[in-house]
Amino acid sequence: MKTKCRKVIAVALSAFLFCSVWGCSTSGGTVDQSFGMMALNSVQPFASEEFAKKLALLVLDDRYPKDVFLSDGIGAAVNQGDVWLVTFKNSLHVDDSESLPIMNGMLIPRALTLKIRKRDAAILDIF
């Protein structure tokens, strides 16, 4: 009886450790974080709201020419559970009725939104 009880406890403990270390996600994603990142995420998400805004602004400043997108500097972050949606308006865009504004032959977006994952600050999408 003692041996059977020990085996049950060992299996239960193994399952608990597996789930707590590697995660029991129903999303079907694979775990690709180091123990250091897991430790950082244990208290709060790695990418805070302020961090996500700064990262989004850095990406927009680096990837979009200033004659296509010039951020207004005031980003809005929306908490979507595992991700932040960070939106910056384009200060070059003039509010008019034109649905697709074109300036110097280039399409000028009204705003850009970056989808940033909280656990590792990965940029998942720009739209």
Short mmCIF file of C-alpha atoms in Angstrom, two decimals:
data_model
loop_
_atom_site.label_atom_id
_atom_site.label_comp_id
_atom_site.label_asym_id
_atom_site.label_seq_id
_atom_site.Cartn_x
_atom_site.Cartn_y
_atom_site.Cartn_z
CA MET A 1 0.00 0.00 0.00
CA LYS A 2 2.85 2.39 0.86
CA THR A 3 4.53 1.81 -2.51
CA LYS A 4 1.31 2.41 -4.44
CA CYS A 5 0.66 5.62 -2.52
CA ARG A 6 4.21 6.83 -3.20
CA LYS A 7 3.80 6.14 -6.92
CA VAL A 8 0.55 8.12 -7.03
CA ILE A 9 2.17 11.01 -5.17
CA ALA A 10 5.20 10.88 -7.49
CA VAL A 11 3.01 10.95 -10.62
CA ALA A 12 0.90 13.80 -9.22
CA LEU A 13 4.01 15.78 -8.27
CA SER A 14 5.55 15.19 -11.70
CA ALA A 15 2.37 16.39 -13.42
CA PHE A 16 2.24 19.47 -11.20
CA LEU A 17 5.89 20.35 -11.89
CA PHE A 18 5.45 19.78 -15.62
CA CYS A 19 2.43 22.07 -15.75
CA SER A 20 3.96 24.78 -13.58
CA VAL A 21 7.30 24.83 -15.44
CA TRP A 22 6.17 24.19 -19.03
CA GLY A 23 2.62 25.49 -18.75
CA CYS A 24 -0.69 23.81 -19.45
CA SER A 25 -1.93 26.03 -22.21
CA THR A 26 -5.06 25.17 -24.11
CA SER A 27 -3.94 27.33 -27.02
CA GLY A 28 -1.66 24.59 -28.32
CA GLY A 29 1.41 26.86 -28.39
CA THR A 30 4.83 25.59 -27.52
CA VAL A 31 6.83 26.91 -24.61
CA ASP A 32 9.91 28.73 -25.81
CA GLN A 33 10.94 30.72 -22.75
CA SER A 34 13.98 30.28 -20.60
CA PHE A 35 13.68 29.88 -16.86
CA GLY A 36 14.84 33.50 -16.51
CA MET A 37 11.93 34.78 -18.61
CA MET A 38 9.52 32.53 -16.73
CA ALA A 39 10.82 34.00 -13.46
CA LEU A 40 10.39 37.56 -14.78
CA ASN A 41 6.82 36.75 -15.82
CA SER A 42 5.92 35.07 -12.54
CA VAL A 43 5.15 38.36 -10.77
CA GLN A 44 3.96 40.51 -13.67
CA PRO A 45 4.15 40.42 -17.47
CA PHE A 46 7.55 41.22 -18.96
CA ALA A 47 6.07 43.95 -21.17
CA SER A 48 4.20 46.49 -19.07
CA GLU A 49 1.86 49.01 -20.68
CA GLU A 50 4.53 51.72 -20.63
CA PHE A 51 7.16 49.34 -22.02
CA ALA A 52 4.81 48.31 -24.85
CA LYS A 53 4.20 51.97 -25.77
CA LYS A 54 7.94 52.70 -25.86
CA LEU A 55 8.64 49.59 -27.93
CA ALA A 56 5.88 50.43 -30.41
CA LEU A 57 7.18 53.98 -30.79
CA LEU A 58 10.71 52.69 -31.33
CA VAL A 59 9.51 50.32 -34.07
CA LEU A 60 7.44 53.01 -35.79
CA ASP A 61 10.32 55.51 -35.69
CA ASP A 62 12.75 52.94 -37.08
CA ARG A 63 10.59 51.23 -39.73
CA TYR A 64 8.46 54.01 -41.21
CA PRO A 65 9.92 56.99 -43.10
CA LYS A 66 9.09 60.36 -41.56
CA ASP A 67 7.30 61.44 -44.74
CA VAL A 68 4.91 58.45 -44.43
CA PHE A 69 4.31 58.14 -40.69
CA LEU A 70 5.14 60.65 -38.00
CA SER A 71 3.79 59.67 -34.62
CA ASP A 72 1.81 62.15 -32.61
CA GLY A 73 3.74 60.83 -29.59
CA ILE A 74 0.65 59.89 -27.61
CA GLY A 75 0.11 56.16 -27.81
CA ALA A 76 -2.99 54.41 -26.58
CA ALA A 77 -2.57 50.90 -25.17
CA VAL A 78 -5.47 48.48 -24.84
CA ASN A 79 -5.14 45.40 -22.64
CA GLN A 80 -6.23 42.33 -24.60
CA GLY A 81 -5.30 39.66 -22.06
CA ASP A 82 -2.02 38.15 -23.30
CA VAL A 83 -1.22 41.06 -25.61
CA TRP A 84 -1.19 44.84 -25.74
CA LEU A 85 -2.68 46.68 -28.70
CA VAL A 86 -0.73 49.94 -28.95
CA THR A 87 -2.01 52.56 -31.39
CA PHE A 88 -0.33 55.76 -32.52
CA LYS A 89 -2.01 58.34 -34.73
CA ASN A 90 -0.18 59.77 -37.71
CA SER A 91 0.36 63.52 -37.34
CA LEU A 92 0.90 63.78 -41.13
CA HIS A 93 -2.64 62.63 -41.81
CA VAL A 94 -5.05 65.48 -42.43
CA ASP A 95 -8.60 64.62 -41.41
CA ASP A 96 -10.52 64.79 -44.63
CA SER A 97 -13.07 62.72 -46.45
CA GLU A 98 -10.46 60.96 -48.56
CA SER A 99 -10.49 57.32 -47.46
CA LEU A 100 -6.99 56.52 -48.71
CA PRO A 101 -4.85 59.66 -48.43
CA ILE A 102 -1.84 59.72 -50.72
CA MET A 103 1.01 62.16 -50.29
CA ASN A 104 3.94 62.28 -52.72
CA GLY A 105 2.74 59.04 -54.27
CA MET A 106 2.71 57.16 -50.96
CA LEU A 107 -0.24 55.89 -48.95
CA ILE A 108 -0.45 57.71 -45.60
CA PRO A 109 -2.00 55.64 -42.79
CA ARG A 110 -4.26 57.41 -40.32
CA ALA A 111 -2.87 55.34 -37.45
CA LEU A 112 -0.86 52.19 -36.87
CA THR A 113 -1.49 49.57 -34.21
CA LEU A 114 1.09 47.11 -32.96
CA LYS A 115 0.10 43.86 -31.29
CA ILE A 116 2.72 43.13 -28.60
CA ARG A 117 2.77 39.94 -26.56
CA LYS A 118 3.16 40.62 -22.83
CA ARG A 119 5.25 37.63 -21.84
CA ASP A 120 8.20 38.36 -24.13
CA ALA A 121 7.48 41.71 -25.85
CA ALA A 122 7.27 40.02 -29.25
CA ILE A 123 5.66 42.09 -31.98
CA LEU A 124 2.99 39.83 -33.41
CA ASP A 125 1.36 42.16 -35.92
CA ILE A 126 1.25 45.70 -37.26
CA PHE A 127 -2.01 46.90 -38.72
#
